GROMACS .gro file of C-alpha atoms in nm:
model
  208
    1MET     CA    1  -0.001  -0.006  -0.001
    2ALA     CA    2   0.146   0.339  -0.103
    3ALA     CA    3   0.212   0.606   0.157
    4THR     CA    4  -0.007   0.915   0.158
    5TRP     CA    5   0.037   1.290   0.218
    6PRO     CA    6  -0.167   1.444   0.497
    7SER     CA    7  -0.409   1.557   0.224
    8GLY     CA    8  -0.473   1.197   0.131
    9GLN     CA    9  -0.268   1.205  -0.205
   10ALA     CA   10  -0.025   0.922  -0.271
   11ILE     CA   11   0.342   0.988  -0.257
   12PRO     CA   12   0.512   0.922  -0.587
   13GLU     CA   13   0.731   0.623  -0.573
   14ALA     CA   14   1.035   0.806  -0.694
   15VAL     CA   15   1.017   1.059  -0.408
   16ALA     CA   16   0.981   0.767  -0.156
   17ALA     CA   17   1.274   0.577  -0.299
   18GLN     CA   18   1.488   0.895  -0.264
   19VAL     CA   19   1.386   0.942   0.104
   20LEU     CA   20   1.475   0.574   0.174
   21GLY     CA   21   1.802   0.619  -0.004
   22VAL     CA   22   1.899   0.915   0.215
   23LEU     CA   23   1.799   0.736   0.528
   24TRP     CA   24   2.004   0.430   0.426
   25LEU     CA   25   2.301   0.651   0.335
   26ALA     CA   26   2.291   0.821   0.684
   27SER     CA   27   2.281   0.481   0.849
   28VAL     CA   28   2.584   0.344   0.678
   29THR     CA   29   2.809   0.654   0.662
   30THR     CA   30   2.977   0.593   1.000
   31GLY     CA   31   3.342   0.605   1.083
   32PRO     CA   32   3.614   0.857   0.998
   33TRP     CA   33   3.460   0.962   0.669
   34GLY     CA   34   3.085   0.964   0.781
   35ALA     CA   35   3.058   1.335   0.825
   36ALA     CA   36   3.208   1.403   0.478
   37ALA     CA   37   2.982   1.150   0.319
   38ILE     CA   38   2.670   1.303   0.459
   39ALA     CA   39   2.792   1.652   0.364
   40ALA     CA   40   2.837   1.540  -0.003
   41ALA     CA   41   2.498   1.381   0.000
   42VAL     CA   42   2.320   1.705   0.097
   43GLY     CA   43   2.516   1.886  -0.166
   44GLU     CA   44   2.748   2.085   0.068
   45GLU     CA   45   3.075   2.108  -0.134
   46THR     CA   46   3.269   2.373   0.040
   47LEU     CA   47   3.357   2.325   0.412
   48LYS     CA   48   3.516   2.565   0.651
   49CYS     CA   49   3.872   2.462   0.801
   50GLU     CA   50   3.728   2.437   1.157
   51ASP     CA   51   3.485   2.177   1.027
   52LEU     CA   52   3.782   1.941   0.992
   53LYS     CA   53   3.772   1.908   1.363
   54LEU     CA   54   3.427   1.748   1.356
   55GLY     CA   55   3.574   1.408   1.251
   56GLN     CA   56   3.644   1.452   0.883
   57TYR     CA   57   4.009   1.349   0.909
   58ILE     CA   58   4.234   1.067   1.003
   59CYS     CA   59   4.545   1.113   1.207
   60LYS     CA   60   4.829   0.877   1.176
   61ASP     CA   61   4.992   0.706   1.485
   62PRO     CA   62   5.306   0.881   1.602
   63LYS     CA   63   5.643   0.738   1.473
   64ILE     CA   64   5.823   0.596   1.777
   65ASN     CA   65   6.181   0.644   1.854
   66ASP     CA   66   6.335   0.292   1.922
   67ALA     CA   67   6.570   0.438   2.184
   68THR     CA   68   6.327   0.646   2.390
   69GLN     CA   69   6.009   0.470   2.309
   70GLU     CA   70   5.849   0.810   2.273
   71PRO     CA   71   5.725   0.993   1.964
   72VAL     CA   72   5.992   1.132   1.741
   73ASN     CA   73   6.064   1.508   1.787
   74CYS     CA   74   5.912   1.519   2.127
   75THR     CA   75   5.970   1.867   2.269
   76ASN     CA   76   5.841   2.012   2.586
   77TYR     CA   77   5.614   1.699   2.638
   78THR     CA   78   5.451   1.764   2.305
   79ALA     CA   79   5.477   1.592   1.970
   80HIS     CA   80   5.287   1.635   1.634
   81VAL     CA   81   5.132   1.383   1.406
   82PRO     CA   82   5.002   1.446   1.060
   83CYS     CA   83   4.626   1.457   0.987
   84PHE     CA   84   4.468   1.399   0.655
   85PRO     CA   85   4.131   1.535   0.571
   86ALA     CA   86   3.869   1.322   0.400
   87PRO     CA   87   3.876   1.312   0.011
   88ASN     CA   88   3.691   1.567  -0.201
   89ILE     CA   89   3.687   1.828   0.088
   90THR     CA   90   3.753   2.186  -0.004
   91CYS     CA   91   3.880   2.381   0.302
   92LYS     CA   92   3.833   2.755   0.308
   93ASP     CA   93   4.039   2.958   0.565
   94PHE     CA   94   3.954   3.293   0.717
   95GLY     CA   95   4.122   3.476   0.438
   96GLY     CA   96   3.898   3.315   0.181
   97ASN     CA   97   4.160   3.090   0.023
   98GLU     CA   98   4.050   2.756  -0.079
   99THR     CA   99   4.229   2.429  -0.071
  100HIS     CA  100   4.100   2.111  -0.217
  101PHE     CA  101   4.206   1.779  -0.050
  102THR     CA  102   4.224   1.451  -0.228
  103GLY     CA  103   4.290   1.261   0.091
  104ASN     CA  104   4.669   1.250   0.044
  105GLU     CA  105   4.768   1.583   0.161
  106VAL     CA  106   4.839   1.673   0.529
  107GLY     CA  107   4.578   1.906   0.647
  108PHE     CA  108   4.717   1.998   0.992
  109LEU     CA  109   4.942   1.860   1.259
  110LYS     CA  110   4.779   1.733   1.568
  111PRO     CA  111   4.959   1.775   1.912
  112VAL     CA  112   5.002   1.462   2.117
  113SER     CA  113   5.147   1.424   2.466
  114CYS     CA  114   5.478   1.260   2.525
  115ARG     CA  115   5.708   1.205   2.820
  116ASN     CA  116   6.059   1.329   2.898
  117VAL     CA  117   6.299   1.039   2.916
  118ASN     CA  118   6.667   1.060   2.983
  119GLY     CA  119   6.807   0.705   2.930
  120TYR     CA  120   6.668   0.529   3.248
  121SER     CA  121   6.507   0.205   3.147
  122TYR     CA  122   6.223   0.072   3.370
  123LYS     CA  123   6.318  -0.296   3.300
  124VAL     CA  124   6.674  -0.240   3.397
  125ALA     CA  125   6.582  -0.056   3.716
  126VAL     CA  126   6.344  -0.332   3.828
  127ALA     CA  127   6.604  -0.610   3.741
  128LEU     CA  128   6.880  -0.440   3.942
  129SER     CA  129   6.639  -0.383   4.230
  130LEU     CA  130   6.530  -0.761   4.235
  131PHE     CA  131   6.874  -0.907   4.194
  132LEU     CA  132   7.119  -0.648   4.327
  133GLY     CA  133   6.921  -0.437   4.541
  134TRP     CA  134   7.081  -0.546   4.850
  135LEU     CA  135   7.407  -0.388   4.706
  136GLY     CA  136   7.229  -0.057   4.631
  137ALA     CA  137   7.278  -0.108   4.251
  138ASP     CA  138   6.923   0.025   4.181
  139ARG     CA  139   6.989   0.352   4.361
  140PHE     CA  140   7.316   0.399   4.190
  141TYR     CA  141   7.161   0.342   3.862
  142LEU     CA  142   6.874   0.592   3.920
  143GLY     CA  143   7.117   0.856   4.046
  144TYR     CA  144   7.092   0.832   4.433
  145PRO     CA  145   7.458   0.752   4.519
  146ALA     CA  146   7.411   0.833   4.890
  147LEU     CA  147   7.134   0.587   4.935
  148GLY     CA  148   7.309   0.337   4.723
  149LEU     CA  149   7.618   0.354   4.943
  150LEU     CA  150   7.403   0.322   5.251
  151LYS     CA  151   7.232   0.003   5.113
  152PHE     CA  152   7.566  -0.134   5.017
  153CYS     CA  153   7.708  -0.091   5.369
  154THR     CA  154   7.399  -0.215   5.548
  155VAL     CA  155   7.336  -0.507   5.306
  156GLY     CA  156   7.004  -0.344   5.187
  157PHE     CA  157   6.905  -0.246   5.548
  158CYS     CA  158   6.911  -0.612   5.634
  159GLY     CA  159   6.692  -0.694   5.328
  160ILE     CA  160   6.406  -0.475   5.435
  161GLY     CA  161   6.519  -0.168   5.249
  162SER     CA  162   6.577  -0.381   4.945
  163LEU     CA  163   6.214  -0.511   4.951
  164ILE     CA  164   6.070  -0.164   4.996
  165ASP     CA  165   6.277  -0.024   4.712
  166PHE     CA  166   6.171  -0.303   4.490
  167ILE     CA  167   5.811  -0.223   4.563
  168LEU     CA  168   5.858   0.143   4.500
  169ILE     CA  169   6.048   0.101   4.185
  170SER     CA  170   5.795  -0.160   4.040
  171MET     CA  171   5.511   0.074   4.111
  172GLN     CA  172   5.700   0.365   3.948
  173ILE     CA  173   5.684   0.568   4.266
  174VAL     CA  174   6.057   0.606   4.282
  175GLY     CA  175   6.206   0.722   3.950
  176PRO     CA  176   6.512   0.866   3.819
  177SER     CA  177   6.679   1.143   4.042
  178ASP     CA  178   6.679   1.397   3.749
  179GLY     CA  179   6.288   1.399   3.743
  180SER     CA  180   6.275   1.228   3.399
  181SER     CA  181   6.033   0.936   3.325
  182TYR     CA  182   6.133   0.573   3.270
  183ILE     CA  183   6.182   0.433   2.919
  184ILE     CA  184   5.886   0.197   2.883
  185ASP     CA  185   5.754   0.050   2.567
  186TYR     CA  186   5.522   0.300   2.409
  187TYR     CA  187   5.242   0.045   2.327
  188GLY     CA  188   5.316  -0.171   2.628
  189THR     CA  189   5.180  -0.156   2.988
  190ARG     CA  190   5.264   0.152   3.190
  191LEU     CA  191   5.112   0.316   3.493
  192ILE     CA  192   4.948   0.670   3.481
  193ARG     CA  193   4.902   0.853   3.805
  194LEU     CA  194   4.560   1.010   3.831
  195SER     CA  195   4.537   1.304   4.067
  196ILE     CA  196   4.242   1.533   4.173
  197THR     CA  197   4.318   1.908   4.135
  198ASN     CA  198   4.111   2.227   4.121
  199GLU     CA  199   4.109   2.177   3.736
  200THR     CA  200   3.947   1.822   3.757
  201PHE     CA  201   3.754   1.824   4.076
  202ARG     CA  202   3.602   2.182   4.064
  203LYS     CA  203   3.588   2.229   3.693
  204THR     CA  204   3.264   2.363   3.562
  205GLN     CA  205   3.049   2.106   3.385
  206LEU     CA  206   2.951   2.200   3.033
  207TYR     CA  207   2.623   2.069   2.893
  208PRO     CA  208   2.519   2.068   2.538
   0.00000   0.00000   0.00000
């Protein structure tokens, strides 16, 4: 049975097919290129540059330095990765200049956080603390010569200090003396400390 308008007239089959086609297109255009596909379906050919932040781009994973296990060109705890806009997008900047993207050009660089490392390996520190902690080797390695010498002279505080240091180093509570972070596999398991500050606990909630 054909659908009818409120006035009682039948909807042409071509119009009904177009409506169903648009609904189907909206249901399947999910993922990184979904917004671009919907924009093209409704006839929007020119998008503003700030619209690229609405999901119409793909950013590559950062290139990892094998020695530091952190993104290449990490400076001031920040690195940048290239992001590629979806194909067939024309970006217009505030000056009115337009740039057409085919999906292969870099649209912008996205900042990603990185850690400051200075050559201290987490695996080495844990191994030294486990096997040679009673000699203070772990403290010498991390840059605490006074504590290392004290552990060496007292045989790891009769073993108690060695056990405590092993727990503290394993939980990454004790780190290098220069304040840098351990070298840990970038895609491996690492601990992240979460803290409550005025920025997190008392931050004003924004509702749409």
